[in-house]
Tab-separated table of N, CA and C in Angstrom:
chain	number	residue	atom	x	y	z
B	1	UNK	N	110.193	-7.601	-36.305
B	1	UNK	CA	110.437	-8.920	-35.765
B	1	UNK	C	111.420	-9.563	-35.985
B	2	UNK	N	112.262	-10.352	-34.997
B	2	UNK	CA	113.482	-10.700	-35.570
B	2	UNK	C	113.281	-12.546	-35.511
B	3	UNK	N	113.697	-12.991	-36.488
B	3	UNK	CA	113.729	-14.499	-36.924
B	3	UNK	C	114.053	-15.152	-35.289
B	4	UNK	N	113.170	-16.252	-35.093
B	4	UNK	CA	113.468	-16.558	-33.590
B	4	UNK	C	114.213	-17.855	-33.914
B	5	UNK	N	113.975	-18.998	-35.045
B	5	UNK	CA	114.294	-20.280	-35.510
B	5	UNK	C	115.483	-20.150	-36.709
B	6	UNK	N	116.344	-20.696	-36.396
B	6	UNK	CA	117.519	-21.162	-37.419
B	6	UNK	C	117.075	-21.198	-39.094
B	7	UNK	N	115.705	-21.689	-38.997
B	7	UNK	CA	114.916	-21.670	-40.181
B	7	UNK	C	115.007	-20.781	-40.746
B	8	UNK	N	114.155	-19.739	-39.974
B	8	UNK	CA	114.121	-18.648	-40.132
B	8	UNK	C	114.809	-17.736	-40.669
B	9	UNK	N	116.044	-17.837	-39.763
B	9	UNK	CA	117.022	-16.733	-40.148
B	9	UNK	C	117.742	-16.611	-41.790
B	10	UNK	N	117.683	-18.516	-41.588
B	10	UNK	CA	118.217	-18.692	-42.996
B	10	UNK	C	117.575	-18.654	-43.813
B	11	UNK	N	116.075	-18.396	-44.005
B	11	UNK	CA	115.269	-17.876	-45.487
B	11	UNK	C	115.497	-16.561	-45.552
B	12	UNK	N	115.877	-16.102	-44.499
B	12	UNK	CA	116.194	-14.786	-44.621
B	12	UNK	C	117.518	-13.994	-45.603
B	13	UNK	N	117.896	-14.785	-45.111
B	13	UNK	CA	119.730	-14.270	-45.913
B	13	UNK	C	119.313	-14.823	-47.726
B	14	UNK	N	118.685	-15.927	-48.270
B	14	UNK	CA	119.055	-16.863	-49.186
B	14	UNK	C	118.746	-16.277	-50.404
B	15	UNK	N	117.987	-14.863	-50.377
B	15	UNK	CA	118.249	-14.157	-51.467
B	15	UNK	C	119.682	-13.215	-51.925
B	16	UNK	N	120.461	-13.242	-50.607
B	16	UNK	CA	121.466	-12.553	-51.027
B	16	UNK	C	123.058	-13.798	-51.752
B	17	UNK	N	122.413	-15.161	-51.859
B	17	UNK	CA	123.639	-15.821	-52.022
B	17	UNK	C	124.112	-15.347	-53.683
B	18	UNK	N	125.358	-15.748	-53.285
B	18	UNK	CA	126.204	-15.156	-54.837
B	18	UNK	C	126.775	-14.159	-55.019
B	19	UNK	N	126.176	-12.828	-54.032
B	19	UNK	CA	126.407	-11.464	-54.197
B	19	UNK	C	127.964	-11.418	-53.751
B	20	UNK	N	128.492	-11.967	-53.152
B	20	UNK	CA	130.324	-11.536	-53.078
B	20	UNK	C	130.624	-12.327	-54.190
B	21	UNK	N	130.517	-13.315	-55.008
B	21	UNK	CA	131.245	-13.722	-55.934
B	21	UNK	C	131.036	-12.780	-56.867
B	22	UNK	N	129.759	-11.699	-56.967
B	22	UNK	CA	129.360	-11.195	-58.371
B	22	UNK	C	130.193	-9.705	-58.203
B	23	UNK	N	130.200	-9.775	-56.722
B	23	UNK	CA	131.512	-7.937	-56.409
B	23	UNK	C	132.268	-8.402	-56.614
B	24	UNK	N	133.051	-9.616	-56.303
B	24	UNK	CA	134.102	-9.797	-56.658
B	24	UNK	C	134.702	-9.866	-58.111
B	25	UNK	N	133.771	-10.146	-58.619
B	25	UNK	CA	134.110	-10.569	-60.143
B	25	UNK	C	133.888	-9.008	-60.377
B	26	UNK	N	133.706	-8.040	-60.053
B	26	UNK	CA	133.705	-6.815	-60.865
B	26	UNK	C	134.498	-5.778	-60.060
B	27	UNK	N	135.109	-6.366	-58.841
B	27	UNK	CA	136.130	-5.271	-58.335
B	27	UNK	C	137.190	-5.893	-58.466
B	28	UNK	N	137.742	-7.226	-58.523
B	28	UNK	CA	138.793	-7.945	-59.313
B	28	UNK	C	139.596	-6.973	-60.393
B	29	UNK	N	139.104	-7.390	-61.396
B	29	UNK	CA	139.444	-6.556	-62.928
B	29	UNK	C	139.994	-5.165	-62.507
B	30	UNK	N	139.229	-4.320	-61.904
B	30	UNK	CA	139.062	-2.870	-61.187
B	30	UNK	C	140.656	-2.780	-60.814
B	31	UNK	N	141.079	-3.811	-59.546
B	31	UNK	CA	141.979	-3.299	-58.395
B	31	UNK	C	143.263	-3.981	-59.393
B	32	UNK	N	142.853	-4.599	-60.490
B	32	UNK	CA	144.257	-5.336	-60.967
B	32	UNK	C	144.340	-4.313	-62.116
B	33	UNK	N	143.940	-3.830	-62.446
B	33	UNK	CA	143.930	-2.989	-63.790
B	33	UNK	C	144.623	-1.591	-62.911
B	34	UNK	N	144.057	-1.086	-61.683
B	34	UNK	CA	144.836	0.052	-60.958
B	34	UNK	C	146.225	-0.582	-61.072
B	35	UNK	N	146.302	-1.670	-59.852
B	35	UNK	CA	147.964	-2.212	-59.906
B	35	UNK	C	148.791	-1.794	-61.069
B	36	UNK	N	148.252	-2.471	-62.308
B	36	UNK	CA	148.989	-2.026	-63.510
B	36	UNK	C	149.293	-0.716	-63.632
B	37	UNK	N	148.240	0.384	-63.726
B	37	UNK	CA	148.503	1.830	-63.839
B	37	UNK	C	149.359	2.187	-62.945
B	38	UNK	N	149.847	1.777	-61.751
B	38	UNK	CA	150.405	2.073	-60.425
B	38	UNK	C	152.122	2.216	-61.119
B	39	UNK	N	152.291	0.137	-61.726
B	39	UNK	CA	153.344	0.129	-61.646
B	39	UNK	C	154.102	0.811	-63.274
B	40	UNK	N	152.930	0.804	-64.099
B	40	UNK	CA	153.145	1.582	-65.079
B	40	UNK	C	153.911	3.518	-65.092
B	41	UNK	N	153.178	3.534	-63.788
B	41	UNK	CA	153.476	5.229	-63.527
B	41	UNK	C	154.858	5.259	-63.158
B	42	UNK	N	155.184	4.195	-62.017
B	42	UNK	CA	156.570	4.113	-61.103
B	42	UNK	C	157.366	3.729	-62.578
B	43	UNK	N	157.309	2.984	-63.372
B	43	UNK	CA	158.331	2.699	-64.744
B	43	UNK	C	158.529	3.861	-64.826
B	44	UNK	N	157.471	4.548	-65.633
B	44	UNK	CA	157.612	5.866	-66.384
B	44	UNK	C	158.680	7.094	-65.389
B	45	UNK	N	158.174	6.974	-63.943
B	45	UNK	CA	159.079	7.928	-63.091
B	45	UNK	C	160.385	7.652	-62.998
B	46	UNK	N	160.906	6.480	-63.206
B	46	UNK	CA	162.493	5.555	-62.816
B	46	UNK	C	163.247	6.217	-64.332
B	47	UNK	N	162.661	5.976	-65.233
B	47	UNK	CA	162.933	5.998	-66.369
B	47	UNK	C	162.941	7.443	-66.413
B	48	UNK	N	162.602	8.689	-66.096
B	48	UNK	CA	162.350	10.239	-66.344
B	48	UNK	C	164.108	10.165	-64.920
B	49	UNK	N	163.880	9.303	-63.937
B	49	UNK	CA	165.356	9.846	-63.096
B	49	UNK	C	166.451	8.992	-63.640
B	50	UNK	N	166.438	8.030	-64.568
B	50	UNK	CA	167.473	7.798	-65.380
B	50	UNK	C	167.878	8.495	-66.774
B	51	UNK	N	167.179	9.190	-67.390
B	51	UNK	CA	167.535	10.656	-68.404
B	51	UNK	C	168.099	11.711	-67.377
B	52	UNK	N	167.551	11.748	-65.935
B	52	UNK	CA	168.576	12.869	-65.027
B	52	UNK	C	169.838	12.306	-64.792
B	53	UNK	N	170.242	11.422	-64.797
B	53	UNK	CA	171.776	10.729	-63.968
B	53	UNK	C	172.171	10.613	-65.813
B	54	UNK	N	171.444	10.808	-66.825
B	54	UNK	CA	172.330	10.674	-67.858
B	54	UNK	C	172.433	12.473	-68.429
B	55	UNK	N	172.305	13.206	-67.960
B	55	UNK	CA	172.198	14.249	-68.404
B	55	UNK	C	173.272	14.914	-67.234
B	56	UNK	N	173.369	14.861	-66.307
B	56	UNK	CA	174.024	14.889	-65.455
B	56	UNK	C	175.496	14.148	-65.772
B	57	UNK	N	175.668	13.073	-66.194
B	57	UNK	CA	176.361	12.262	-66.821
B	57	UNK	C	177.246	13.083	-68.266
B	58	UNK	N	176.562	13.450	-68.967
B	58	UNK	CA	177.046	14.139	-69.969
B	58	UNK	C	177.515	15.437	-69.704
B	59	UNK	N	176.816	16.076	-68.873
B	59	UNK	CA	177.631	17.850	-68.427
B	59	UNK	C	178.534	17.627	-67.948
B	60	UNK	N	178.815	16.670	-66.830
B	60	UNK	CA	180.027	16.421	-66.223
B	60	UNK	C	181.492	15.993	-66.990
B	61	UNK	N	180.921	15.202	-68.167
B	61	UNK	CA	182.173	14.771	-69.182
B	61	UNK	C	182.493	16.151	-69.822
B	62	UNK	N	181.445	16.448	-70.140
B	62	UNK	CA	181.664	17.850	-70.903
B	62	UNK	C	182.308	19.106	-70.372
B	63	UNK	N	182.550	19.039	-69.063
B	63	UNK	CA	183.136	20.116	-68.144
B	63	UNK	C	184.636	19.563	-68.296
B	64	UNK	N	184.891	18.488	-68.062
B	64	UNK	CA	186.012	17.843	-68.086
B	64	UNK	C	186.833	17.926	-69.225
B	65	UNK	N	186.677	18.289	-70.366
B	65	UNK	CA	186.914	18.625	-71.349
B	65	UNK	C	188.002	19.756	-71.763
B	66	UNK	N	189.126	20.185	-72.932
B	66	UNK	CA	189.235	21.125	-72.755
B	66	UNK	C	188.793	22.262	-73.953
B	67	UNK	N	187.874	21.596	-74.898
B	67	UNK	CA	187.525	22.490	-76.187
B	67	UNK	C	185.986	22.339	-75.888
B	68	UNK	N	185.390	23.370	-76.642
B	68	UNK	CA	183.764	23.096	-77.071
B	68	UNK	C	183.779	21.651	-78.107
B	69	UNK	N	184.526	21.309	-78.738
B	69	UNK	CA	184.200	20.585	-79.466
B	69	UNK	C	184.603	19.148	-79.089
B	70	UNK	N	185.504	19.014	-78.064
B	70	UNK	CA	185.155	17.891	-77.841
B	70	UNK	C	184.748	17.673	-76.135
B	71	UNK	N	184.123	18.973	-75.572
B	71	UNK	CA	183.127	18.998	-74.991
B	71	UNK	C	182.191	18.206	-75.436
B	72	UNK	N	181.607	18.777	-76.608
B	72	UNK	CA	180.409	18.123	-77.297
B	72	UNK	C	180.795	16.912	-77.798
B	73	UNK	N	181.495	16.304	-78.096
B	73	UNK	CA	181.811	14.725	-78.283
B	73	UNK	C	181.816	13.903	-77.017
B	74	UNK	N	182.426	14.637	-75.670
B	74	UNK	CA	182.285	13.866	-74.481
B	74	UNK	C	180.880	13.583	-73.820
B	75	UNK	N	180.185	14.849	-74.104
B	75	UNK	CA	179.251	14.745	-73.110
B	75	UNK	C	177.838	13.876	-74.082
B	76	UNK	N	177.846	13.521	-75.256
B	76	UNK	CA	177.302	12.378	-76.540
B	76	UNK	C	177.467	11.240	-75.946
B	77	UNK	N	179.189	10.942	-76.085
B	77	UNK	CA	179.478	9.733	-75.422
B	77	UNK	C	179.247	9.293	-74.247
B	78	UNK	N	179.191	9.939	-72.843
B	78	UNK	CA	178.351	9.809	-71.649
B	78	UNK	C	177.122	9.572	-71.637
B	79	UNK	N	176.692	10.231	-72.541
B	79	UNK	CA	174.822	10.149	-72.444
B	79	UNK	C	174.516	8.620	-72.820
B	80	UNK	N	175.026	8.288	-74.254
B	80	UNK	CA	174.613	7.108	-74.660
B	80	UNK	C	175.277	6.185	-73.630
B	81	UNK	N	176.149	6.294	-73.074
B	81	UNK	CA	176.594	5.368	-72.331
B	81	UNK	C	176.006	5.069	-71.168
B	82	UNK	N	175.659	5.976	-70.632
B	82	UNK	CA	174.799	6.517	-69.240
B	82	UNK	C	173.123	5.716	-69.757
B	83	UNK	N	172.695	5.628	-70.366
B	83	UNK	CA	171.616	5.297	-70.718
B	83	UNK	C	171.553	3.567	-71.133
B	84	UNK	N	172.870	3.409	-72.148
B	84	UNK	CA	173.239	1.983	-72.204
B	84	UNK	C	173.592	1.097	-70.281
B	85	UNK	N	174.218	1.669	-69.784
B	85	UNK	CA	174.730	1.156	-68.871
B	85	UNK	C	173.369	0.852	-67.487
B	86	UNK	N	172.308	1.980	-67.990
B	86	UNK	CA	170.774	2.048	-67.005
B	86	UNK	C	170.101	0.799	-67.856
B	87	UNK	N	170.492	0.503	-68.753
B	87	UNK	CA	169.344	-0.547	-69.280
B	87	UNK	C	168.417	-0.255	-70.205
B	88	UNK	N	168.568	1.347	-70.682
B	88	UNK	CA	167.330	2.288	-71.524
B	88	UNK	C	167.755	2.220	-72.611
B	89	UNK	N	166.973	1.608	-73.852
B	89	UNK	CA	167.168	1.300	-75.186
B	89	UNK	C	166.506	2.752	-76.011
B	90	UNK	N	167.565	3.656	-76.224
B	90	UNK	CA	166.680	4.751	-76.660
B	90	UNK	C	166.685	4.075	-78.308
B	91	UNK	N	165.384	4.577	-78.557
B	91	UNK	CA	165.379	4.580	-80.535
B	91	UNK	C	165.863	6.126	-80.949
B	92	UNK	N	165.783	6.934	-80.093
B	92	UNK	CA	166.394	8.236	-80.912
B	92	UNK	C	167.438	8.799	-79.296
B	93	UNK	N	168.427	9.164	-79.938
B	93	UNK	CA	169.020	10.119	-78.471
B	93	UNK	C	169.589	11.027	-79.543
B	94	UNK	N	169.139	12.169	-78.772
B	94	UNK	CA	169.727	13.626	-79.180
B	94	UNK	C	170.267	14.582	-77.778
B	95	UNK	N	171.507	14.955	-77.914
B	95	UNK	CA	172.505	15.473	-76.593
B	95	UNK	C	172.199	16.932	-77.055
B	96	UNK	N	172.155	18.243	-76.758
B	96	UNK	CA	172.226	19.321	-77.201
B	96	UNK	C	173.022	19.983	-76.267
B	97	UNK	N	174.429	20.579	-76.433
B	97	UNK	CA	176.077	20.919	-75.537
B	97	UNK	C	176.018	22.241	-75.453
B	98	UNK	N	175.121	23.319	-74.712
B	98	UNK	CA	175.969	24.962	-74.726
B	98	UNK	C	177.345	24.822	-73.894
B	99	UNK	N	178.333	24.708	-74.560
B	99	UNK	CA	179.452	25.081	-73.958
B	99	UNK	C	180.049	26.385	-74.113
B	100	UNK	N	179.217	27.173	-73.906
B	100	UNK	CA	179.588	28.446	-73.844
B	100	UNK	C	180.612	29.030	-72.955
B	101	UNK	N	180.370	28.016	-71.922
B	101	UNK	CA	181.395	28.652	-70.486
B	101	UNK	C	182.868	28.357	-70.916
B	102	UNK	N	183.224	27.892	-72.295
B	102	UNK	CA	184.788	27.853	-72.164
B	102	UNK	C	185.392	28.969	-72.968
B	103	UNK	N	184.403	29.734	-73.300
B	103	UNK	CA	184.881	31.136	-73.978
B	103	UNK	C	185.001	32.287	-72.815
B	104	UNK	N	184.879	31.542	-71.853
B	104	UNK	CA	184.821	32.708	-70.801
B	104	UNK	C	186.476	32.953	-70.308
B	105	UNK	N	186.774	33.901	-69.997
B	105	UNK	CA	188.300	33.911	-69.628
B	105	UNK	C	188.741	32.789	-68.119
B	106	UNK	N	189.943	32.505	-68.101
B	106	UNK	CA	190.418	32.202	-66.921
B	106	UNK	C	190.280	33.046	-65.779
B	107	UNK	N	189.373	32.395	-64.860
B	107	UNK	CA	189.610	33.025	-63.623
B	107	UNK	C	187.843	33.496	-63.115
B	108	UNK	N	186.790	33.501	-64.265
B	108	UNK	CA	185.644	33.404	-64.372
B	108	UNK	C	184.599	32.351	-64.422
B	109	UNK	N	183.941	32.115	-64.000
B	109	UNK	CA	182.815	30.659	-63.803
B	109	UNK	C	182.329	30.842	-65.226
B	110	UNK	N	182.548	29.721	-65.550
B	110	UNK	CA	181.636	29.095	-67.473
B	110	UNK	C	180.967	27.833	-66.594
B	111	UNK	N	179.712	27.954	-67.318
B	111	UNK	CA	178.920	26.974	-67.365
B	111	UNK	C	178.362	26.204	-68.551
B	112	UNK	N	178.285	24.416	-68.463
B	112	UNK	CA	178.254	23.875	-69.842
B	112	UNK	C	176.707	23.166	-69.409
B	113	UNK	N	175.441	23.625	-70.393
B	113	UNK	CA	174.187	23.043	-69.876
B	113	UNK	C	173.921	21.946	-70.926
B	114	UNK	N	173.822	20.736	-70.846
B	114	UNK	CA	173.339	19.711	-71.330
B	114	UNK	C	171.883	19.062	-71.464
B	115	UNK	N	171.493	18.789	-72.817
B	115	UNK	CA	170.076	18.569	-72.693
B	115	UNK	C	170.270	17.586	-73.089
B	116	UNK	N	169.481	16.335	-72.799
B	116	UNK	CA	169.350	15.058	-73.203
B	116	UNK	C	167.998	14.593	-73.680
B	117	UNK	N	168.113	13.870	-74.583
B	117	UNK	CA	166.486	13.577	-75.004
B	117	UNK	C	166.699	12.044	-75.687
B	118	UNK	N	165.937	11.384	-74.678
B	118	UNK	CA	165.846	9.721	-75.546
B	118	UNK	C	164.112	9.293	-75.757
B	119	UNK	N	164.095	8.733	-77.092
B	119	UNK	CA	162.742	8.286	-77.349
B	119	UNK	C	162.623	7.012	-76.814
B	120	UNK	N	161.807	6.536	-75.911
B	120	UNK	CA	162.040	4.980	-75.832
B	120	UNK	C	160.614	4.767	-76.503
B	121	UNK	N	160.575	3.347	-76.834
B	121	UNK	CA	159.228	2.666	-76.986
B	121	UNK	C	158.750	1.972	-75.788
B	122	UNK	N	157.288	2.417	-75.638
B	122	UNK	CA	156.707	2.243	-74.373
B	122	UNK	C	156.446	0.838	-74.109
B	123	UNK	N	156.659	-0.187	-75.391
B	123	UNK	CA	156.591	-1.198	-75.362
B	123	UNK	C	157.784	-2.280	-74.223
B	124	UNK	N	159.340	-1.287	-74.880
B	124	UNK	CA	160.182	-1.596	-73.741
B	124	UNK	C	160.079	-1.233	-72.305
B	125	UNK	N	159.399	0.120	-71.879
B	125	UNK	CA	159.129	0.559	-70.875
B	125	UNK	C	158.417	0.423	-70.029
B	126	UNK	N	157.108	-0.215	-70.706
B	126	UNK	CA	155.529	-0.670	-69.569
B	126	UNK	C	155.417	-1.938	-70.040
B	127	UNK	N	154.588	-2.584	-70.951
B	127	UNK	CA	154.204	-3.890	-71.158
B	127	UNK	C	155.103	-4.571	-72.421
B	128	UNK	N	155.519	-5.893	-72.916
B	128	UNK	CA	155.510	-5.421	-74.142
B	128	UNK	C	154.285	-5.754	-75.146
B	129	UNK	N	154.245	-5.169	-75.921
B	129	UNK	CA	153.089	-4.938	-76.890
B	129	UNK	C	152.389	-3.320	-76.741
B	130	UNK	N	152.947	-2.550	-75.481
B	130	UNK	CA	152.033	-1.763	-75.767
B	130	UNK	C	152.626	-0.486	-76.870
B	131	UNK	N	151.909	-0.060	-77.408
B	131	UNK	CA	152.153	0.797	-78.652
B	131	UNK	C	152.373	2.248	-78.238
B	132	UNK	N	153.142	3.089	-78.989
B	132	UNK	CA	153.191	4.200	-78.707
B	132	UNK	C	154.977	4.144	-78.270
B	133	UNK	N	155.218	5.665	-77.747
B	133	UNK	CA	156.479	5.908	-77.668
B	133	UNK	C	156.439	7.263	-76.637
B	134	UNK	N	158.005	7.115	-75.948
B	134	UNK	CA	157.811	8.555	-74.937
B	134	UNK	C	159.008	9.216	-75.250
B	135	UNK	N	159.282	10.377	-75.109
B	135	UNK	CA	160.156	10.953	-74.868
B	135	UNK	C	160.951	11.497	-73.620
B	136	UNK	N	161.751	10.974	-72.947
B	136	UNK	CA	162.233	11.529	-71.783
B	136	UNK	C	163.498	12.427	-72.168
B	137	UNK	N	163.142	13.345	-71.048
B	137	UNK	CA	164.026	14.825	-71.766
B	137	UNK	C	164.649	15.334	-70.229
B	138	UNK	N	166.003	15.812	-70.339
B	138	UNK	CA	166.243	16.728	-68.761
B	138	UNK	C	167.616	17.422	-69.130
B	139	UNK	N	167.647	17.987	-68.681
B	139	UNK	CA	168.637	19.374	-68.401
B	139	UNK	C	169.274	19.187	-67.329
B	140	UNK	N	170.823	19.079	-67.500
B	140	UNK	CA	171.666	19.135	-66.650
B	140	UNK	C	172.876	20.458	-66.711
B	141	UNK	N	173.394	21.487	-65.450
B	141	UNK	CA	174.642	22.174	-65.468
B	141	UNK	C	175.251	21.812	-64.879
B	142	UNK	N	176.700	21.938	-65.544
B	142	UNK	CA	178.036	21.979	-64.448
B	142	UNK	C	178.760	22.889	-64.866
B	143	UNK	N	179.327	23.601	-63.476
B	143	UNK	CA	180.803	24.782	-63.737
B	143	UNK	C	181.840	23.903	-64.213
B	144	UNK	N	181.976	24.946	-65.261
B	144	UNK	CA	183.879	24.523	-65.485
B	144	UNK	C	184.630	24.986	-64.191
B	145	UNK	N	185.661	24.577	-64.288
B	145	UNK	CA	186.561	25.061	-63.002
B	145	UNK	C	187.366	26.603	-63.679
B	146	UNK	N	186.970	27.055	-62.423
B	146	UNK	CA	187.511	28.200	-62.758
B	146	UNK	C	189.084	28.526	-62.904
B	147	UNK	N	190.033	28.446	-62.653
B	147	UNK	CA	190.995	28.157	-62.808
B	147	UNK	C	191.702	27.127	-63.617
B	148	UNK	N	191.354	26.773	-64.416
B	148	UNK	CA	191.867	25.810	-65.213
B	148	UNK	C	192.001	26.464	-66.550
B	149	UNK	N	192.858	25.768	-67.096
B	149	UNK	CA	193.396	26.835	-68.544
B	149	UNK	C	192.146	26.120	-69.271
B	150	UNK	N	192.153	26.859	-70.385
B	150	UNK	CA	191.211	26.382	-71.703
B	150	UNK	C	191.936	26.635	-73.401
B	151	UNK	N	191.570	25.848	-73.525
B	151	UNK	CA	192.338	25.928	-75.168
B	151	UNK	C	191.215	26.818	-76.456
B	152	UNK	N	191.939	27.515	-77.290
B	152	UNK	CA	191.163	28.167	-78.034
B	152	UNK	C	190.510	27.358	-78.985
B	153	UNK	N	189.390	27.603	-79.527
B	153	UNK	CA	188.566	26.518	-80.700
B	153	UNK	C	188.949	27.263	-81.678
C-alpha cells in the first residue's frame, strides 16, 4: 500500500535520516586515498621518463667523444647535468658505460651503451615525509659514427 498523505510519506523515510552523511564520511577518505595513490604513481612514471632522458643524453655525449676514457667522463657529466636540469635530486648516481664501440675499426658500426641509476628519496619524489627510496634505472644505446676517426686509448 502506498502512503497517500504527506505525513505518512515523511514517516516512511524518517529512519534514513543521516545515512547520506555516513556514506560520505566513509567514501570521501577512500576517494582521497585513491587520488593520492594515482598522483604518486604518476610522479613515479614521470621520474622514470626523466631517467630515460638522462640515459639518452649520456649515451649521446659518450658517442661524441674520441676515446673510451673521454666517453665515460662525458657520459657521467651528461647524466648528472640531465638529472639536475630536470629537477631530480639523486642521493646516489651510478653511470655504467660500455664504450667498446670505440675499438671497432673505422667503417664498421660501433655502439656505446650507457646504464644510468639514480637513487631518489621518496620524500623528494612523492610527499614530504614519505619514507624509503627508489632507484630509477634506464639503459640507452647510441651509435658511434661509422666514418668518424677514432683515437687509440
